[in-house]
PDB file of C-alpha atoms in Angstrom:
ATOM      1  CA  UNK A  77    -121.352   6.773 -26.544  1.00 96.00           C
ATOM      2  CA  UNK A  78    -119.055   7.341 -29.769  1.00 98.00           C
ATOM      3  CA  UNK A  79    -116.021   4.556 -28.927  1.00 98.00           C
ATOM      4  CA  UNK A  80    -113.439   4.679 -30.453  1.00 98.00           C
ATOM      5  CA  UNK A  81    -110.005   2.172 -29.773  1.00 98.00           C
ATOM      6  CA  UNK A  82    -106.301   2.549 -30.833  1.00 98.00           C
ATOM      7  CA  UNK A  83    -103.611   0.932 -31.146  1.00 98.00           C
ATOM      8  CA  UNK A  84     -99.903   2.198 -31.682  1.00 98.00           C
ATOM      9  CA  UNK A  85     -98.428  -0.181 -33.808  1.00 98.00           C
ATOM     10  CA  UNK A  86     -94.426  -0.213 -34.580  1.00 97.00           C
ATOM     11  CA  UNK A  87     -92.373  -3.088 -36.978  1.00 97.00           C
ATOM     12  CA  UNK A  88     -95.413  -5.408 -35.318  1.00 96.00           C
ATOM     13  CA  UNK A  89     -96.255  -8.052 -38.821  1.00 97.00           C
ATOM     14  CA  UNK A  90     -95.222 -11.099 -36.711  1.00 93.00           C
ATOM     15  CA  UNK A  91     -98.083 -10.659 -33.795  1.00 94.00           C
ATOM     16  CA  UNK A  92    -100.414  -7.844 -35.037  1.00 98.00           C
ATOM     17  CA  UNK A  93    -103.144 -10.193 -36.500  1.00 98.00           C
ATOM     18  CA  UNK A  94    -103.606 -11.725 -32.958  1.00 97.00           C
ATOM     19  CA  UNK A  95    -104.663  -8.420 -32.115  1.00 98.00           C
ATOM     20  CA  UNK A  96    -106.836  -7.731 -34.773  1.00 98.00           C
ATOM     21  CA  UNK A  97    -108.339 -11.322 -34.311  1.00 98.00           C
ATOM     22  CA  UNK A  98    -109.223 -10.651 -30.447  1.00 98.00           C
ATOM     23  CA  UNK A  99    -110.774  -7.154 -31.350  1.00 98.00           C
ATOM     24  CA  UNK A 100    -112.968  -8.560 -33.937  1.00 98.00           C
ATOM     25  CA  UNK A 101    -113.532 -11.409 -31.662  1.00 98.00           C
ATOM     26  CA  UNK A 102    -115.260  -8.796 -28.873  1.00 98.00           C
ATOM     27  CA  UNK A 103    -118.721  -9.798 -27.503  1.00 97.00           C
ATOM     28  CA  UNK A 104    -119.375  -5.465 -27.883  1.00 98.00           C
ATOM     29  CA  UNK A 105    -118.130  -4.698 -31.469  1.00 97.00           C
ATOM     30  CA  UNK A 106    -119.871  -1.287 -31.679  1.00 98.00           C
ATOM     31  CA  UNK A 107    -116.695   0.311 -31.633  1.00 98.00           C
ATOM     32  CA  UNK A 108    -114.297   2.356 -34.586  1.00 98.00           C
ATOM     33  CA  UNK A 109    -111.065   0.740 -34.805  1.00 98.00           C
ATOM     34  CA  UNK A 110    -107.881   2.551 -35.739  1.00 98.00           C
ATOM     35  CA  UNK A 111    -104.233   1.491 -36.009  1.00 98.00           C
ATOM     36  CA  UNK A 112    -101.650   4.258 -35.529  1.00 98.00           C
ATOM     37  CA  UNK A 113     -98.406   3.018 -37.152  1.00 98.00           C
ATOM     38  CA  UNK A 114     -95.355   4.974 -35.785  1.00 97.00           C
ATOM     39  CA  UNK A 115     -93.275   4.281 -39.427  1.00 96.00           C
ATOM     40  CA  UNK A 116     -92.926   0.653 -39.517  1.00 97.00           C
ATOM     41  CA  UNK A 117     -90.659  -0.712 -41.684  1.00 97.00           C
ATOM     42  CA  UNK A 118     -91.994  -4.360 -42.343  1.00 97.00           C
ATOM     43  CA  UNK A 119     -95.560  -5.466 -43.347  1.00 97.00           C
ATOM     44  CA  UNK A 120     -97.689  -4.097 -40.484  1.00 98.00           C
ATOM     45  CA  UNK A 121     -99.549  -1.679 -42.305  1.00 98.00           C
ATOM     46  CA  UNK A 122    -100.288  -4.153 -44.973  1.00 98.00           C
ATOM     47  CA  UNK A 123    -101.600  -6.595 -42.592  1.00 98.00           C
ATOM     48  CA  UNK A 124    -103.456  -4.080 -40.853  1.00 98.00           C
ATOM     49  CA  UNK A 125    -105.351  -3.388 -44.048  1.00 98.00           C
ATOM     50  CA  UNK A 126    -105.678  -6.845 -45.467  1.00 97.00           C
ATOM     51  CA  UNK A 127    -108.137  -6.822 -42.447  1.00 97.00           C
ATOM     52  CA  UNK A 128    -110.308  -3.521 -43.443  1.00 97.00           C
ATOM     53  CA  UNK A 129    -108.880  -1.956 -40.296  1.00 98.00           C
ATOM     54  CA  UNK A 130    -108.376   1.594 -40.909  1.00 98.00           C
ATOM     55  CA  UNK A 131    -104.688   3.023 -40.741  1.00 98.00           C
ATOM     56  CA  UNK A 132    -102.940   6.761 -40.098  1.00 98.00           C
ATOM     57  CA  UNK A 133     -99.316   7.403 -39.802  1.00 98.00           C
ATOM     58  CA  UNK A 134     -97.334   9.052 -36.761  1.00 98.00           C
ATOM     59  CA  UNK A 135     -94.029   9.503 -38.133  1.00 97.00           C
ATOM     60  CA  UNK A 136     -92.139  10.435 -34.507  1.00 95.00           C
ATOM     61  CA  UNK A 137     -91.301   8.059 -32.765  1.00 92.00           C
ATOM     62  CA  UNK A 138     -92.662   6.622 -29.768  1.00 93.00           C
ATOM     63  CA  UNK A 139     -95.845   4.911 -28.151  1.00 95.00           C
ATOM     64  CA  UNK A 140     -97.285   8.494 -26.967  1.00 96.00           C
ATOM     65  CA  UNK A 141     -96.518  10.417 -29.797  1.00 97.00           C
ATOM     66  CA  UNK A 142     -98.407   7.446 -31.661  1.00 98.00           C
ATOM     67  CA  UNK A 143    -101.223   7.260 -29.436  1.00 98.00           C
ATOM     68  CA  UNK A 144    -101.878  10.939 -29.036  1.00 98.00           C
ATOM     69  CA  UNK A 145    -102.195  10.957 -32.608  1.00 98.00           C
ATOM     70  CA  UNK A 146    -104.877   8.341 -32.985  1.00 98.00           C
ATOM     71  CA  UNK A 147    -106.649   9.884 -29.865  1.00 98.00           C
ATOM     72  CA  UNK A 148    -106.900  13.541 -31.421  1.00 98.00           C
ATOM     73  CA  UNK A 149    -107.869  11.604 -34.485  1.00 98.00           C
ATOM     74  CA  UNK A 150    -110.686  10.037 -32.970  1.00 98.00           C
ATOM     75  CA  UNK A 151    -111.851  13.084 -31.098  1.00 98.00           C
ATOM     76  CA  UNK A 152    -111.932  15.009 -34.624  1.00 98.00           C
ATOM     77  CA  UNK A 153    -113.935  12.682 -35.997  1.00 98.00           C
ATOM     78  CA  UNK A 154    -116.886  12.352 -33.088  1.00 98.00           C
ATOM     79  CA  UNK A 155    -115.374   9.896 -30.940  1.00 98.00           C
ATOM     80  CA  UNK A 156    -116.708  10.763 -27.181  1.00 98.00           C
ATOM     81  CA  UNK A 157    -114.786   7.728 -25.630  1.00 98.00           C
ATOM     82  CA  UNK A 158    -111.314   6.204 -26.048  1.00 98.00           C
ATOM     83  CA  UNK A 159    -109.996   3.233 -25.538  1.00 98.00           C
ATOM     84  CA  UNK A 160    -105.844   1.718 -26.211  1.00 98.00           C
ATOM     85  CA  UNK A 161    -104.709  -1.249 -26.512  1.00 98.00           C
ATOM     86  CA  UNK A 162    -101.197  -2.213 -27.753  1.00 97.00           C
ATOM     87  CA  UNK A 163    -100.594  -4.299 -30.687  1.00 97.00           C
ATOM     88  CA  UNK A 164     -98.096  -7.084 -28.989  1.00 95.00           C
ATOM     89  CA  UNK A 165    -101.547  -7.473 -26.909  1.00 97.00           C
ATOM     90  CA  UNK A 166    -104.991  -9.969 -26.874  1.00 98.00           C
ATOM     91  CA  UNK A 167    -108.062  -7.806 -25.083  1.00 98.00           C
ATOM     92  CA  UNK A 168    -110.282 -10.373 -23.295  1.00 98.00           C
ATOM     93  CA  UNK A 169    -113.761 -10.856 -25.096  1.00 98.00           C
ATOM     94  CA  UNK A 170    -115.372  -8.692 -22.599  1.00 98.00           C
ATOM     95  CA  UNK A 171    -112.982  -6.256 -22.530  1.00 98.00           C
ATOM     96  CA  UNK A 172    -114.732  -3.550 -24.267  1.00 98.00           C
ATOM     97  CA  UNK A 173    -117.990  -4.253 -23.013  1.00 98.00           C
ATOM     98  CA  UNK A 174    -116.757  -3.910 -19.092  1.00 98.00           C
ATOM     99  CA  UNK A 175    -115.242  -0.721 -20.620  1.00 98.00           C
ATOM    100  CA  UNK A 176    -118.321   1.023 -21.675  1.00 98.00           C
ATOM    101  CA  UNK A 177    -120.418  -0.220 -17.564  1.00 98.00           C
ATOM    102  CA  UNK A 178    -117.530   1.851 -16.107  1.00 98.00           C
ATOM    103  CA  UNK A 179    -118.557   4.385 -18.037  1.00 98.00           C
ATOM    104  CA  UNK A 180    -121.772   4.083 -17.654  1.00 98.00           C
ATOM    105  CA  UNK A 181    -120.536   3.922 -13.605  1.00 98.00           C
ATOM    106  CA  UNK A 182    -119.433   6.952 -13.850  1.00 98.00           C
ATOM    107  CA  UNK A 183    -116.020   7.059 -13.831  1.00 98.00           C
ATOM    108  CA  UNK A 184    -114.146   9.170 -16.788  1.00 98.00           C
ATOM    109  CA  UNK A 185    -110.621   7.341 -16.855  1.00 98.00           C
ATOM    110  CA  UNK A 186    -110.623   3.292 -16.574  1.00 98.00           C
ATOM    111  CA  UNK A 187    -107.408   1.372 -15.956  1.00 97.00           C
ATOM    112  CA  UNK A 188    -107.504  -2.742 -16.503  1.00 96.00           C
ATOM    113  CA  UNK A 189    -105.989  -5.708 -15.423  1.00 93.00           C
ATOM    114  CA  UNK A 190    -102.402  -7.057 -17.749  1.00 89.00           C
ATOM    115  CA  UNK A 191    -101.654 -10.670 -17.485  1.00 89.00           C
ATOM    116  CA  UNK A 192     -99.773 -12.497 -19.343  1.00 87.00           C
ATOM    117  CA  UNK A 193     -99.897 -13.711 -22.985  1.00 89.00           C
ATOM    118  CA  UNK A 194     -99.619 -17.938 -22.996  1.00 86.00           C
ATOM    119  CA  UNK A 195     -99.923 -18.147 -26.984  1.00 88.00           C
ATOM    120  CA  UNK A 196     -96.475 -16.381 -27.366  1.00 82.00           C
ATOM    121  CA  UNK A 197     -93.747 -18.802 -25.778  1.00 75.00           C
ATOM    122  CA  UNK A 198     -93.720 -22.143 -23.344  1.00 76.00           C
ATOM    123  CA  UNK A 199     -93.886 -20.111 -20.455  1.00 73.00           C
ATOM    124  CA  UNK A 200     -92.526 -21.114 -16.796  1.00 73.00           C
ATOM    125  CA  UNK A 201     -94.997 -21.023 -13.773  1.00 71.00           C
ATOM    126  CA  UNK A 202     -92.821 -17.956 -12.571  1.00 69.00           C
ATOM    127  CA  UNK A 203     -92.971 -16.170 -15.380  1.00 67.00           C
ATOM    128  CA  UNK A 204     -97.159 -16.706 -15.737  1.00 69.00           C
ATOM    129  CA  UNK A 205     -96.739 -15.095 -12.165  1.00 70.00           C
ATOM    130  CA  UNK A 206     -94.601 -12.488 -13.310  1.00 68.00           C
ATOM    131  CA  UNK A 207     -96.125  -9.943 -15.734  1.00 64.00           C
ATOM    132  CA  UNK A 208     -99.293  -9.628 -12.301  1.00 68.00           C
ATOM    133  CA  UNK A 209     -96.365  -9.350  -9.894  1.00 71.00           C
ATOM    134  CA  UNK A 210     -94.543  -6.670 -11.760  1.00 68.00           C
ATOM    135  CA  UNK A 211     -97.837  -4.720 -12.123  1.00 66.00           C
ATOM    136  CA  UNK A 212     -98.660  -5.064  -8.150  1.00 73.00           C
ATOM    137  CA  UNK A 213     -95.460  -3.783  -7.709  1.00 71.00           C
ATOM    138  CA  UNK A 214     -95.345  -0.915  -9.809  1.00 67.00           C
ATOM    139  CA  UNK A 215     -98.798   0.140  -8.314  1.00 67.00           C
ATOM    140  CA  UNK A 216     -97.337  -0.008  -4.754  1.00 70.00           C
ATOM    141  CA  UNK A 217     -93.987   1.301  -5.956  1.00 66.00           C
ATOM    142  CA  UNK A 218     -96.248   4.607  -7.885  1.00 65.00           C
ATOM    143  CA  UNK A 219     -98.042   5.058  -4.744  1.00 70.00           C
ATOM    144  CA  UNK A 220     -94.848   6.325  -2.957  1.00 64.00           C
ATOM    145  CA  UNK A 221     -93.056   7.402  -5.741  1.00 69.00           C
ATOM    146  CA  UNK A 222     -92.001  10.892  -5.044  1.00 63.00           C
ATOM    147  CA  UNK A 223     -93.286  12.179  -8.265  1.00 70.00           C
ATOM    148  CA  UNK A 224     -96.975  10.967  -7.656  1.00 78.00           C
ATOM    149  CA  UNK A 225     -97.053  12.466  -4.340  1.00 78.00           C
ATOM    150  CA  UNK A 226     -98.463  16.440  -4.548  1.00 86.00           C
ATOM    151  CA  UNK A 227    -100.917  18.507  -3.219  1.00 89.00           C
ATOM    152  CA  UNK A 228    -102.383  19.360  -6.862  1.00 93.00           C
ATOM    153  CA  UNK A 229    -103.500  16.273  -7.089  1.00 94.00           C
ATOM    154  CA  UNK A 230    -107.239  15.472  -5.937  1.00 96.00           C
ATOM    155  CA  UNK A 231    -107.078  11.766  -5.825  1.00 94.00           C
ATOM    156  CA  UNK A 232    -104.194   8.730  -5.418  1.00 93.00           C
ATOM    157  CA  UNK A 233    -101.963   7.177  -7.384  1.00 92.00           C
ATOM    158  CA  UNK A 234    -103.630   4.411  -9.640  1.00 92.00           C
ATOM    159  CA  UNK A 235    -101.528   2.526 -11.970  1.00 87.00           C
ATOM    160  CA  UNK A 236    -102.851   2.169 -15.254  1.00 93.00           C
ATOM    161  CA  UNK A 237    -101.039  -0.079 -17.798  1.00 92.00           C
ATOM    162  CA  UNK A 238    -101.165   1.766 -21.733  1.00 94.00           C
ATOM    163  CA  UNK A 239    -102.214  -1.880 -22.975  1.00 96.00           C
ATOM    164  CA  UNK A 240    -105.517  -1.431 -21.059  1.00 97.00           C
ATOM    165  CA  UNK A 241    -107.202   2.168 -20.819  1.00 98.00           C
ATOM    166  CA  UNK A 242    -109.594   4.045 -21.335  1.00 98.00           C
ATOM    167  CA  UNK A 243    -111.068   7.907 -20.841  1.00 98.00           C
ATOM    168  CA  UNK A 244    -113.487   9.915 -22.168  1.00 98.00           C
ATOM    169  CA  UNK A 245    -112.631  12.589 -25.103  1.00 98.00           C
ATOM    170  CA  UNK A 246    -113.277  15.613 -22.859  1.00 98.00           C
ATOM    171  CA  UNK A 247    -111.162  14.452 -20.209  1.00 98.00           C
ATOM    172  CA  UNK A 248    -108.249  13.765 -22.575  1.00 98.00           C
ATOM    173  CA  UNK A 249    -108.547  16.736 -24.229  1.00 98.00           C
ATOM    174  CA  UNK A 250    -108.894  19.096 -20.923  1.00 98.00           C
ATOM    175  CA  UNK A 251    -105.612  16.654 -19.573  1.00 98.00           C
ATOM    176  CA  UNK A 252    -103.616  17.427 -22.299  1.00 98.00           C
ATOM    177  CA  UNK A 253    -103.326  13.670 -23.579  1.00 98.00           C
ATOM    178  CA  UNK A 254    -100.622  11.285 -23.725  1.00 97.00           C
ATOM    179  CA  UNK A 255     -96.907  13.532 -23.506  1.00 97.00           C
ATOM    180  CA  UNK A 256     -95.719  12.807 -27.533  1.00 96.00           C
ATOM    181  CA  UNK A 257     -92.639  10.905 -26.651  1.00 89.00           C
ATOM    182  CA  UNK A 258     -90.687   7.560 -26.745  1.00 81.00           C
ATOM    183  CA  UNK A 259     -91.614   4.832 -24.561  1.00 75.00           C
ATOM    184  CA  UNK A 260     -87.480   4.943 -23.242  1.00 77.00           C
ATOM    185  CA  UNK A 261     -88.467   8.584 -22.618  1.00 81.00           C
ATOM    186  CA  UNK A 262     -91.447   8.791 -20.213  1.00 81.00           C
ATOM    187  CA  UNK A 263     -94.102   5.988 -19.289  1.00 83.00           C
ATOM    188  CA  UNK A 264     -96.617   7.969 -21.357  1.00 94.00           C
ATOM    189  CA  UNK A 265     -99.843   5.863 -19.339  1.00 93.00           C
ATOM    190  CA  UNK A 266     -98.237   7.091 -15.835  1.00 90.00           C
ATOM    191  CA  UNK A 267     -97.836  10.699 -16.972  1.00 94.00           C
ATOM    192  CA  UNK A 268    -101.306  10.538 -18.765  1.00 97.00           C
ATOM    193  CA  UNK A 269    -102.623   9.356 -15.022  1.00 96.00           C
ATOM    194  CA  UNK A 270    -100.895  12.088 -13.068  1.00 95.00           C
ATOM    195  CA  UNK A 271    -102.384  15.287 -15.342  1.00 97.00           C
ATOM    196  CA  UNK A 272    -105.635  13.658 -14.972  1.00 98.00           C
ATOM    197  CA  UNK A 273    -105.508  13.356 -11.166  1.00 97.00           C
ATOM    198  CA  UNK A 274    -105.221  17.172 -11.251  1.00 97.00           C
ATOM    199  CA  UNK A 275    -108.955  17.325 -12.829  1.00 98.00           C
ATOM    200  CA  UNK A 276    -110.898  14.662 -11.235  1.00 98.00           C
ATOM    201  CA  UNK A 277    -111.459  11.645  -8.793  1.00 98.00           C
ATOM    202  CA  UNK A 278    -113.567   9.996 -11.473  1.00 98.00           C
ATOM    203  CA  UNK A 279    -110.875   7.558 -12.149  1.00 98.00           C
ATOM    204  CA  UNK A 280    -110.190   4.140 -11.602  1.00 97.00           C
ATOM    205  CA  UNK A 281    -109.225   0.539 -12.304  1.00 96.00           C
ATOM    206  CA  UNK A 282    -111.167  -2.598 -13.244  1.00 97.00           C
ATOM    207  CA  UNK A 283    -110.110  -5.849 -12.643  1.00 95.00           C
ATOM    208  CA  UNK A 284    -112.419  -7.053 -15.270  1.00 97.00           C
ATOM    209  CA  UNK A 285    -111.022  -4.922 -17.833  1.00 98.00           C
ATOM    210  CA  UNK A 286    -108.564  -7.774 -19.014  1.00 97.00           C
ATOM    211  CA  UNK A 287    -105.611  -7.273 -21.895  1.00 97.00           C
ATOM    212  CA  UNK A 288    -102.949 -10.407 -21.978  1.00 94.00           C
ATOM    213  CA  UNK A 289     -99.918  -9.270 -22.682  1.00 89.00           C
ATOM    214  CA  UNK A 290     -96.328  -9.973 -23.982  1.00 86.00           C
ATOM    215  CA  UNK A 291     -93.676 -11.292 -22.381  1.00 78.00           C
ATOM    216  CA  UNK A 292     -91.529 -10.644 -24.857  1.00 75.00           C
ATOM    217  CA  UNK A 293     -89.886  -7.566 -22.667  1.00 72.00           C
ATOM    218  CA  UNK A 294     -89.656 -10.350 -19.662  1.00 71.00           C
ATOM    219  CA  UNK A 295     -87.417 -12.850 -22.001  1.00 69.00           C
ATOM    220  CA  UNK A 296     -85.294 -10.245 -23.315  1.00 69.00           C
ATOM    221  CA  UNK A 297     -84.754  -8.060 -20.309  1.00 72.00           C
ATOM    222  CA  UNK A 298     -84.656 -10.856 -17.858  1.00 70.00           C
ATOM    223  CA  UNK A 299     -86.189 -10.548 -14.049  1.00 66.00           C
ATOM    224  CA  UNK A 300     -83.664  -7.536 -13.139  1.00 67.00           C
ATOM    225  CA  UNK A 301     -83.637  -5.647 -16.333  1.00 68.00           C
ATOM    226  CA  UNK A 302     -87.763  -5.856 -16.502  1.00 67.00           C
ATOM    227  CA  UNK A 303     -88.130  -4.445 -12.725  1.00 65.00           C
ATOM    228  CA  UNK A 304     -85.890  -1.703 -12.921  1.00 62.00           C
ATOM    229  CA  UNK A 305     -86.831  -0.820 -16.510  1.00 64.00           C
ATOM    230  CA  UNK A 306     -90.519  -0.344 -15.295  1.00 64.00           C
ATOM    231  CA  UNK A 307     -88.988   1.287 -12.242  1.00 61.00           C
ATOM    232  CA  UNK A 308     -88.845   5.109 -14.560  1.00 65.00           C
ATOM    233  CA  UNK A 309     -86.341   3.360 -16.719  1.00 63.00           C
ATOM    234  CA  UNK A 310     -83.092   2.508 -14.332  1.00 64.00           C
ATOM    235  CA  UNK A 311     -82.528  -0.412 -16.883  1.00 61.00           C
ATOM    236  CA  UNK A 312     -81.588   0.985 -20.093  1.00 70.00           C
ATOM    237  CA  UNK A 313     -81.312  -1.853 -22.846  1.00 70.00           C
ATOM    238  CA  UNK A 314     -79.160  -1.192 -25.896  1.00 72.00           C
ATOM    239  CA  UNK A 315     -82.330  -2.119 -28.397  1.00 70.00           C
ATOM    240  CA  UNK A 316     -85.546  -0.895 -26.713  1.00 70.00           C
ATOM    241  CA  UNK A 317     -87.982  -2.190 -29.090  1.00 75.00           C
ATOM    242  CA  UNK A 318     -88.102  -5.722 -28.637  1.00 72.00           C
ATOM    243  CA  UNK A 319     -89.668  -7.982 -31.475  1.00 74.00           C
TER     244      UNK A 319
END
């Protein structure tokens, strides 16, 4: 096994060496790690570097087109599994280890579990709820979403948060990948999960494939604007990337 983990990165020279620190902090490390930055404009790819982390440039915009890019660049050079994480985001120590045993499980697409970052802000009992709650609801929500729902597929919805995924290079290539577009576009991790569910039923989610993330979205958005943002984008925000 040849894994390889990315990590779209846009504008992110406040938080990104938290990320880098809780990669190189994994209790697996035999892993290639790559940072895709989608044409920052601050220090982020000098950070990046500073920590002998290699770099590549996606110059459209968005956390698909970024990610796609850093998958296909994995794949071309030998990668046979891939795993993304974000860059606002802290994988658990064991995150790439319980990666690779559901793998080795069998399955060809893993999903994880997102809770929240506590190193970021003071945060409020409702909100350390929140980021689980939002997740359980967008997994029952995807379930009977209208869009999931089709005879082509072979197996149900699973929701699959971009901060915390993995798949195997043949699958991604024979799925087509992540659709190259803007996070305010399409949920590129959703629309990764449905073209996959047309190929297999060797997909799944593990709760022990941990990623804390950001509420960053949460504090800006509010309750409302976070739920229906996550709910295919009925919230649109004036500035979408939040930092």
């Amino acid at each position: 096994m040849d894994l390889w983990v990315i990590v779209p990165a846009y504008n992110e020279a406040a938080g990104i060496e938290a990320t880098l620190r809780a990669l190189a902090g994994q209790d697996d490390r035999d892993f290639t790690l790559v940072v895709v930055d989608n044409a920052s404009t601050d220090d982020t790819v000098e950070i990046v570097r500073r920590h002998g982390v290699k770099v590549i440039t996606e110059t459209r915009k968005g956390t698909g087109a970024a990610s796609d890019t850093g998958m296909r660049h994995a794949i071309t050079h030998g990668a046979t599994h891939l795993a993304r994480t974000d860059a606002d985001c802290l994988p658990r120590p064991d995150w790439v280890r319980n990666i690779r045993r559901a793998f080795g499980d069998g399955l060809e697409m893993v999903g994880g579990r997102l809770v929240p970052r506590t190193d970021e802000f003071p945060l409020k009992f409702w909100e350390r709820r929140f980021i689980p709650f939002v997740v359980d609801v967008a997994a029952t929500f995807g379930r009977f979403r209208p869009g999931n729902r089709s005879p082509e597929y072979l197996g149900p919805y699973v929701m699959m948060p971009g901060a915390t995924l993995a798949i195997t290079a043949a699958l991604y290539e024979r799925a087509g990948g992540f659709p190259r577009t803007a996070i305010e576009e399409v949920h590129e991790d959703r629309a990764l999960v449905n073209r996959v569910r047309k190929l297999t039923t060797a997909y799944g989610s593990r709760r022990d494939v941990v990623v804390f993330g950001s509420v960053r979205r949460l504090r800006a958005y509010g309750l409302a604007g976070t739920l229906a943002w996550y709910a295919d984008h009925r919230y649109r925000p004036e500035v979408i990337d939040i930092r």
